[in-house]
């Protein structure tokens, strides 16, 4: 059985080389398109979260969230 990972991220801005992930969502789908697993988390970028009016994520939201390095271990 093959799985497909659907990934959604929110970042601190719009310039990929400078930005950091602040929210990530992953859904694993099987070959029939059924959800096998889901994972979602806010990520602490360890810097300003950027334009909150765009992504609706605020500094207070990520204050106690894992860093990307901590999350990536999962």
XYZ file of N, CA and C in Angstrom:
222
model
N 0.846 -1.174 0.000
C 0.000 0.000 0.000
C 0.894 1.241 0.000
N 0.626 2.166 -0.912
C 1.394 3.397 -0.951
C 0.627 4.508 -0.248
N 1.363 5.412 0.333
C 0.764 6.551 1.017
C 1.214 7.837 0.347
N 0.351 8.830 0.381
C 0.669 10.161 -0.111
C 0.557 11.106 1.080
N 1.546 11.985 1.239
C 1.505 12.976 2.308
C 1.079 14.316 1.721
N 0.031 14.884 2.293
C -0.424 16.221 1.916
C 0.056 17.157 3.017
N 0.802 18.185 2.632
C 1.455 19.071 3.581
C 0.936 20.489 3.417
N 0.637 21.156 4.533
C 0.234 22.560 4.526
C 1.068 23.274 5.576
N 1.639 24.407 5.214
C 2.440 25.175 6.164
C 2.042 26.642 6.140
N 2.216 27.283 7.266
C 2.129 28.733 7.382
C 3.519 29.202 7.787
N 3.949 30.325 7.214
C 5.296 30.827 7.495
C 5.247 32.255 8.017
N 6.397 32.726 8.459
C 6.514 34.078 9.007
C 6.449 35.145 7.937
N 6.462 34.780 6.671
C 6.405 35.770 5.593
C 6.371 35.105 4.234
N 6.700 35.871 3.199
C 6.553 35.401 1.837
C 7.866 35.197 1.081
N 9.012 35.349 1.746
C 10.315 35.169 1.097
C 10.932 33.877 1.634
N 10.827 32.769 0.881
C 11.225 31.448 1.392
C 12.612 31.374 2.043
N 13.590 32.040 1.496
C 14.948 31.943 2.040
C 15.075 32.590 3.416
N 14.152 33.477 3.768
C 14.241 34.197 5.042
C 13.228 33.754 6.080
N 12.225 33.030 5.682
C 11.098 32.770 6.579
C 11.241 31.456 7.343
N 10.422 31.337 8.367
C 10.376 30.115 9.169
C 8.934 29.615 9.254
N 8.801 28.330 9.448
C 7.475 27.720 9.586
C 6.905 28.051 10.959
N 5.610 28.431 10.988
C 4.942 28.703 12.263
C 3.758 27.769 12.508
N 3.335 27.069 11.467
C 2.278 26.062 11.630
C 2.431 25.031 10.523
N 2.227 23.773 10.886
C 2.363 22.703 9.903
C 1.240 21.694 10.098
N 0.736 21.200 8.994
C -0.278 20.157 9.014
C 0.081 19.102 7.981
N -0.031 17.850 8.354
C 0.291 16.738 7.462
C -0.852 15.727 7.529
N -1.336 15.308 6.362
C -2.353 14.268 6.278
C -1.808 13.167 5.384
N -1.813 11.942 5.864
C -1.397 10.789 5.057
C -2.631 10.121 4.475
N -2.623 9.964 3.148
C -3.736 9.332 2.442
C -3.276 8.012 1.843
N -4.127 6.999 1.898
C -3.804 5.726 1.246
C -4.172 5.812 -0.237
N -3.943 4.752 -0.976
C -4.174 4.769 -2.415
C -5.648 4.956 -2.784
N -6.552 4.740 -1.836
C -7.978 4.963 -2.069
C -8.403 6.379 -1.689
N -7.438 7.190 -1.222
C -7.747 8.556 -0.826
C -8.283 8.694 0.575
N -8.229 7.617 1.344
C -8.711 7.653 2.732
C -7.599 8.126 3.657
N -7.976 8.877 4.667
C -7.015 9.399 5.631
C -6.505 8.267 6.516
N -5.210 8.105 6.536
C -4.559 7.106 7.390
C -4.042 7.731 8.689
N -3.587 8.981 8.608
C -3.054 9.654 9.797
C -3.069 11.161 9.559
N -3.135 11.916 10.651
C -3.097 13.375 10.598
C -2.185 13.883 11.704
N -1.487 14.961 11.413
C -0.608 15.591 12.404
C -0.630 17.085 12.153
N -0.861 17.873 13.212
C -0.914 19.332 13.090
C -0.263 19.935 14.311
N 0.491 21.016 14.104
C 1.115 21.681 15.238
C 1.484 23.111 14.891
N 1.358 23.979 15.883
C 1.985 25.286 15.785
C 3.472 25.069 16.026
N 4.303 25.927 15.468
C 5.751 25.823 15.596
C 6.290 27.160 16.097
N 7.144 27.129 17.091
C 7.776 28.346 17.598
C 8.943 28.693 16.675
N 8.854 29.824 15.930
C 9.921 30.167 14.994
C 11.135 30.798 15.674
N 11.050 31.037 16.954
C 12.115 31.664 17.737
C 12.481 33.036 17.171
N 11.465 33.726 16.644
C 11.587 35.098 16.151
C 10.182 35.639 15.961
N 10.053 36.836 15.417
C 8.753 37.438 15.153
C 7.940 36.548 14.219
N 6.641 36.448 14.452
C 5.788 35.587 13.629
C 5.376 36.228 12.308
N 5.714 37.476 12.089
C 5.400 38.118 10.818
C 3.981 38.644 10.769
N 3.413 38.747 9.554
C 2.109 39.391 9.360
C 0.928 38.534 9.843
N 0.617 38.663 11.110
C -0.468 37.874 11.703
C -1.799 38.120 11.016
N -1.983 39.285 10.403
C -3.246 39.566 9.713
C -3.431 38.658 8.493
N -2.346 38.040 8.010
C -2.435 37.119 6.879
C -2.721 35.691 7.359
N -1.924 35.206 8.317
C -2.023 33.797 8.717
C -2.776 33.571 10.020
N -3.136 34.635 10.709
C -3.910 34.542 11.958
C -3.196 33.761 13.058
N -1.854 33.733 13.020
C -1.060 33.124 14.087
C -0.331 34.264 14.784
N -0.444 34.310 16.102
C 0.121 35.399 16.888
C 1.230 34.876 17.793
N 2.097 35.783 18.240
C 3.225 35.403 19.102
C 2.748 34.606 20.309
N 1.639 35.008 20.903
C 1.120 34.291 22.077
C 0.734 32.845 21.738
N 0.371 32.600 20.477
C -0.041 31.263 20.056
C 1.145 30.297 20.000
N 2.317 30.801 19.643
C 3.483 29.922 19.452
C 4.460 29.965 20.612
N 4.162 30.768 21.608
C 5.070 30.950 22.739
C 5.511 29.628 23.368
N 4.602 28.692 23.551
C 4.927 27.414 24.188
C 4.932 26.249 23.200
N 4.896 26.563 21.912
C 4.906 25.519 20.878
C 6.319 24.967 20.703
N 6.446 23.755 20.163
C 7.790 23.203 19.912
C 8.489 23.968 18.792
N 9.806 23.959 18.806
C 10.559 24.501 17.685
C 10.446 23.511 16.528
N 10.848 23.929 15.320
C 10.790 23.008 14.192
C 11.681 21.797 14.439
N 12.847 22.016 15.019
C 13.775 20.895 15.307
C 13.121 19.886 16.240
N 12.398 20.382 17.249
C 11.708 19.474 18.170
C 10.573 18.739 17.463
N 9.813 19.462 16.639
C 8.676 18.860 15.932
C 9.155 17.837 14.906
N 10.217 18.133 14.189
C 10.703 17.263 13.114
C 11.072 15.874 13.627
N 11.410 15.760 14.887
C 11.732 14.468 15.461
C 10.535 13.527 15.481
N 9.326 14.075 15.460
C 8.115 13.257 15.463
C 7.900 12.638 14.108
